[in-house]
Amino acid sequence: MAGVADVRRRVLMISGAIDTTEHDVSVSVNLPEPGRWQVIKSETNLTDKTWVAMQVVTDEDSTFVDDADTLVLSRQFSKSFMTPDQRRLTFYDGEVRPGEAVLKVYSLDAGGRKPTYSYSRYSPIATDTAEQSQQTLDEIISNGMKQRPVIELIVPVTVIG
């Protein structure tokens, strides 16, 4: 994974690929300065599973921005849910098949220069019925995904602007 921070526009762009389904991915970035940043994140699904939901959880010093002027979207998922404390964001109602890329856009209020946030993906279990998969997805949206072992990444960020 690699990133670019445009200081003038306050945009952080990160791209990369994920090749694990058994782990969450914790991403740390070095920002030029703390504050509000629009995050544009793209990653490719290099696993053999279809992702039907993605969750992002911030560290204790950062929150997602939830106001009428802030874009929160994904090209692959038509819905999103943010917790009232603005620390967990879940994208759902869509899918990312093996080999496809997913694009997510949201804003982050970073309390420091080194925010860390973790990504989790949900893939239905092949033996589950459609009803079981929907029930699991509903629980994930309400309560969040259970934490799995974590792979930690420090993403190099090139500063422009």
mmCIF file of C-alpha atoms in Angstrom:
data_model
loop_
_atom_site.group_PDB
_atom_site.id
_atom_site.type_symbol
_atom_site.label_atom_id
_atom_site.label_comp_id
_atom_site.label_asym_id
_atom_site.label_seq_id
_atom_site.Cartn_x
_atom_site.Cartn_y
_atom_site.Cartn_z
ATOM 1 C CA MET A 1 0.000 0.000 0.000
ATOM 2 C CA ALA A 2 1.056 3.557 -0.655
ATOM 3 C CA GLY A 3 -0.453 6.984 -0.080
ATOM 4 C CA VAL A 4 -0.338 10.572 -1.263
ATOM 5 C CA ALA A 5 -1.369 13.535 0.917
ATOM 6 C CA ASP A 6 -2.401 16.716 -0.887
ATOM 7 C CA VAL A 7 -1.927 19.361 1.811
ATOM 8 C CA ARG A 8 -3.672 22.138 -0.120
ATOM 9 C CA ARG A 9 -6.863 20.102 -0.681
ATOM 10 C CA ARG A 10 -6.569 18.099 2.590
ATOM 11 C CA VAL A 11 -6.980 14.825 0.676
ATOM 12 C CA LEU A 12 -5.285 11.534 1.541
ATOM 13 C CA MET A 13 -5.299 8.937 -1.244
ATOM 14 C CA ILE A 14 -4.298 5.352 -0.410
ATOM 15 C CA SER A 15 -4.193 2.352 -2.715
ATOM 16 C CA GLY A 16 -3.105 -1.236 -2.366
ATOM 17 C CA ALA A 17 -4.290 -4.828 -2.179
ATOM 18 C CA ILE A 18 -5.500 -7.237 0.499
ATOM 19 C CA ASP A 19 -4.735 -10.947 0.261
ATOM 20 C CA THR A 20 -6.042 -12.283 3.581
ATOM 21 C CA THR A 21 -9.470 -13.238 4.851
ATOM 22 C CA GLU A 22 -8.388 -14.448 8.288
ATOM 23 C CA HIS A 23 -6.953 -11.136 9.523
ATOM 24 C CA ASP A 24 -7.980 -7.534 10.020
ATOM 25 C CA VAL A 25 -5.619 -4.952 8.546
ATOM 26 C CA SER A 26 -4.439 -2.073 10.726
ATOM 27 C CA VAL A 27 -3.197 0.895 8.705
ATOM 28 C CA SER A 28 -0.979 3.651 10.113
ATOM 29 C CA VAL A 29 -0.163 6.744 8.088
ATOM 30 C CA ASN A 30 2.135 9.702 8.721
ATOM 31 C CA LEU A 31 0.188 12.862 7.911
ATOM 32 C CA PRO A 32 1.883 16.217 7.359
ATOM 33 C CA GLU A 33 -0.424 17.685 10.021
ATOM 34 C CA PRO A 34 -3.408 16.651 12.154
ATOM 35 C CA GLY A 35 -6.966 17.761 11.396
ATOM 36 C CA ARG A 36 -9.670 16.930 8.889
ATOM 37 C CA TRP A 37 -8.649 14.860 5.870
ATOM 38 C CA GLN A 38 -10.779 13.446 3.094
ATOM 39 C CA VAL A 39 -9.671 9.838 2.599
ATOM 40 C CA ILE A 40 -9.949 8.172 -0.801
ATOM 41 C CA LYS A 41 -9.012 4.520 -0.414
ATOM 42 C CA SER A 42 -8.818 1.875 -3.103
ATOM 43 C CA GLU A 43 -7.835 -1.720 -2.575
ATOM 44 C CA THR A 44 -7.991 -4.864 -4.643
ATOM 45 C CA ASN A 45 -9.495 -8.094 -3.332
ATOM 46 C CA LEU A 46 -6.744 -10.675 -3.868
ATOM 47 C CA THR A 47 -8.575 -13.315 -1.823
ATOM 48 C CA ASP A 48 -10.765 -16.122 -3.125
ATOM 49 C CA LYS A 49 -13.816 -14.802 -1.240
ATOM 50 C CA THR A 50 -16.453 -12.194 -2.114
ATOM 51 C CA TRP A 51 -16.639 -9.343 0.396
ATOM 52 C CA VAL A 52 -20.210 -8.209 1.152
ATOM 53 C CA ALA A 53 -19.383 -5.692 3.894
ATOM 54 C CA MET A 54 -16.355 -3.668 4.973
ATOM 55 C CA GLN A 55 -15.809 -2.045 8.341
ATOM 56 C CA VAL A 56 -13.367 0.732 9.254
ATOM 57 C CA VAL A 57 -12.595 1.522 12.907
ATOM 58 C CA THR A 58 -10.543 4.545 13.983
ATOM 59 C CA ASP A 59 -8.029 4.823 16.803
ATOM 60 C CA GLU A 60 -8.928 6.630 20.027
ATOM 61 C CA ASP A 61 -7.594 9.987 18.729
ATOM 62 C CA SER A 62 -9.562 10.073 15.457
ATOM 63 C CA THR A 63 -13.193 10.126 14.364
ATOM 64 C CA PHE A 64 -15.093 9.990 11.105
ATOM 65 C CA VAL A 65 -16.813 13.157 9.946
ATOM 66 C CA ASP A 66 -20.595 12.933 9.795
ATOM 67 C CA ASP A 67 -22.160 16.101 8.446
ATOM 68 C CA ALA A 68 -24.267 17.085 5.436
ATOM 69 C CA ASP A 69 -21.288 18.473 3.499
ATOM 70 C CA THR A 70 -19.096 15.394 3.853
ATOM 71 C CA LEU A 71 -19.022 12.608 1.313
ATOM 72 C CA VAL A 72 -19.267 9.029 2.668
ATOM 73 C CA LEU A 73 -19.552 6.513 -0.143
ATOM 74 C CA SER A 74 -18.288 3.448 -1.879
ATOM 75 C CA ARG A 75 -18.676 2.572 -5.544
ATOM 76 C CA GLN A 76 -19.309 -1.085 -4.635
ATOM 77 C CA PHE A 77 -21.586 -0.657 -1.603
ATOM 78 C CA SER A 78 -24.828 1.307 -1.736
ATOM 79 C CA LYS A 79 -25.240 1.781 2.028
ATOM 80 C CA SER A 80 -23.128 2.838 4.968
ATOM 81 C CA PHE A 81 -23.620 2.981 8.731
ATOM 82 C CA MET A 82 -21.644 5.151 11.152
ATOM 83 C CA THR A 83 -21.871 4.642 14.909
ATOM 84 C CA PRO A 84 -22.980 7.619 17.030
ATOM 85 C CA ASP A 85 -19.446 7.958 18.477
ATOM 86 C CA GLN A 86 -18.174 8.289 14.869
ATOM 87 C CA ARG A 87 -15.446 5.685 15.395
ATOM 88 C CA ARG A 88 -16.867 2.813 13.295
ATOM 89 C CA LEU A 89 -18.027 2.999 9.678
ATOM 90 C CA THR A 90 -19.516 0.009 7.855
ATOM 91 C CA PHE A 91 -20.118 -0.194 4.112
ATOM 92 C CA TYR A 92 -22.639 -2.841 2.992
ATOM 93 C CA ASP A 93 -25.338 -3.773 0.453
ATOM 94 C CA GLY A 94 -22.982 -4.675 -2.375
ATOM 95 C CA GLU A 95 -20.016 -6.891 -3.082
ATOM 96 C CA VAL A 96 -16.371 -7.002 -4.090
ATOM 97 C CA ARG A 97 -15.528 -10.206 -5.920
ATOM 98 C CA PRO A 98 -12.069 -11.769 -6.074
ATOM 99 C CA GLY A 99 -9.829 -9.700 -8.334
ATOM 100 C CA GLU A 100 -12.020 -6.583 -8.143
ATOM 101 C CA ALA A 101 -11.096 -3.251 -6.589
ATOM 102 C CA VAL A 102 -13.171 -1.394 -4.016
ATOM 103 C CA LEU A 103 -13.259 2.390 -3.666
ATOM 104 C CA LYS A 104 -14.244 4.099 -0.413
ATOM 105 C CA VAL A 105 -14.476 7.821 0.347
ATOM 106 C CA TYR A 106 -14.911 9.364 3.798
ATOM 107 C CA SER A 107 -13.423 12.106 5.960
ATOM 108 C CA LEU A 108 -11.392 11.627 9.094
ATOM 109 C CA ASP A 109 -10.701 14.078 11.924
ATOM 110 C CA ALA A 110 -7.199 13.033 12.930
ATOM 111 C CA GLY A 111 -6.208 14.199 16.415
ATOM 112 C CA GLY A 112 -2.543 13.583 15.655
ATOM 113 C CA ARG A 113 -0.140 13.152 12.755
ATOM 114 C CA LYS A 114 -0.146 9.329 12.937
ATOM 115 C CA PRO A 115 -3.749 8.101 12.786
ATOM 116 C CA THR A 116 -4.328 4.363 12.783
ATOM 117 C CA TYR A 117 -7.482 2.678 11.603
ATOM 118 C CA SER A 118 -8.338 -0.940 10.980
ATOM 119 C CA TYR A 119 -10.243 -2.624 8.165
ATOM 120 C CA SER A 120 -12.348 -5.759 8.425
ATOM 121 C CA ARG A 121 -14.165 -7.552 5.634
ATOM 122 C CA TYR A 122 -17.147 -9.880 5.835
ATOM 123 C CA SER A 123 -17.608 -12.791 3.445
ATOM 124 C CA PRO A 124 -20.618 -15.084 3.914
ATOM 125 C CA ILE A 125 -19.883 -18.651 4.899
ATOM 126 C CA ALA A 126 -20.645 -20.947 1.967
ATOM 127 C CA THR A 127 -22.740 -23.327 4.083
ATOM 128 C CA ASP A 128 -24.932 -20.541 5.536
ATOM 129 C CA THR A 129 -28.418 -20.027 4.169
ATOM 130 C CA ALA A 130 -29.365 -16.641 2.736
ATOM 131 C CA GLU A 131 -31.281 -15.944 5.947
ATOM 132 C CA GLN A 132 -28.274 -16.820 8.127
ATOM 133 C CA SER A 133 -26.006 -14.583 6.043
ATOM 134 C CA GLN A 134 -28.493 -11.697 6.292
ATOM 135 C CA GLN A 135 -28.794 -12.169 10.059
ATOM 136 C CA THR A 136 -24.988 -12.105 10.399
ATOM 137 C CA LEU A 137 -24.799 -8.962 8.263
ATOM 138 C CA ASP A 138 -27.501 -7.264 10.365
ATOM 139 C CA GLU A 139 -25.530 -8.103 13.531
ATOM 140 C CA ILE A 140 -22.325 -6.750 11.979
ATOM 141 C CA ILE A 141 -23.996 -3.462 11.103
ATOM 142 C CA SER A 142 -25.471 -3.099 14.604
ATOM 143 C CA ASN A 143 -22.619 -4.413 16.740
ATOM 144 C CA GLY A 144 -19.524 -4.348 14.538
ATOM 145 C CA MET A 145 -17.345 -7.201 13.395
ATOM 146 C CA LYS A 146 -15.498 -9.255 15.965
ATOM 147 C CA GLN A 147 -11.821 -8.447 15.988
ATOM 148 C CA ARG A 148 -9.601 -11.040 14.381
ATOM 149 C CA PRO A 149 -5.802 -11.283 14.449
ATOM 150 C CA VAL A 150 -4.352 -8.085 13.014
ATOM 151 C CA ILE A 151 -1.768 -7.421 10.331
ATOM 152 C CA GLU A 152 -0.210 -4.003 10.936
ATOM 153 C CA LEU A 153 0.874 -1.824 8.022
ATOM 154 C CA ILE A 154 2.673 1.474 8.001
ATOM 155 C CA VAL A 155 1.708 3.132 4.734
ATOM 156 C CA PRO A 156 4.328 5.459 3.244
ATOM 157 C CA VAL A 157 2.779 8.824 2.340
ATOM 158 C CA THR A 158 4.169 11.212 -0.258
ATOM 159 C CA VAL A 159 3.274 14.837 0.488
ATOM 160 C CA ILE A 160 2.271 17.134 -2.385
ATOM 161 C CA GLY A 161 0.743 20.634 -2.609
#
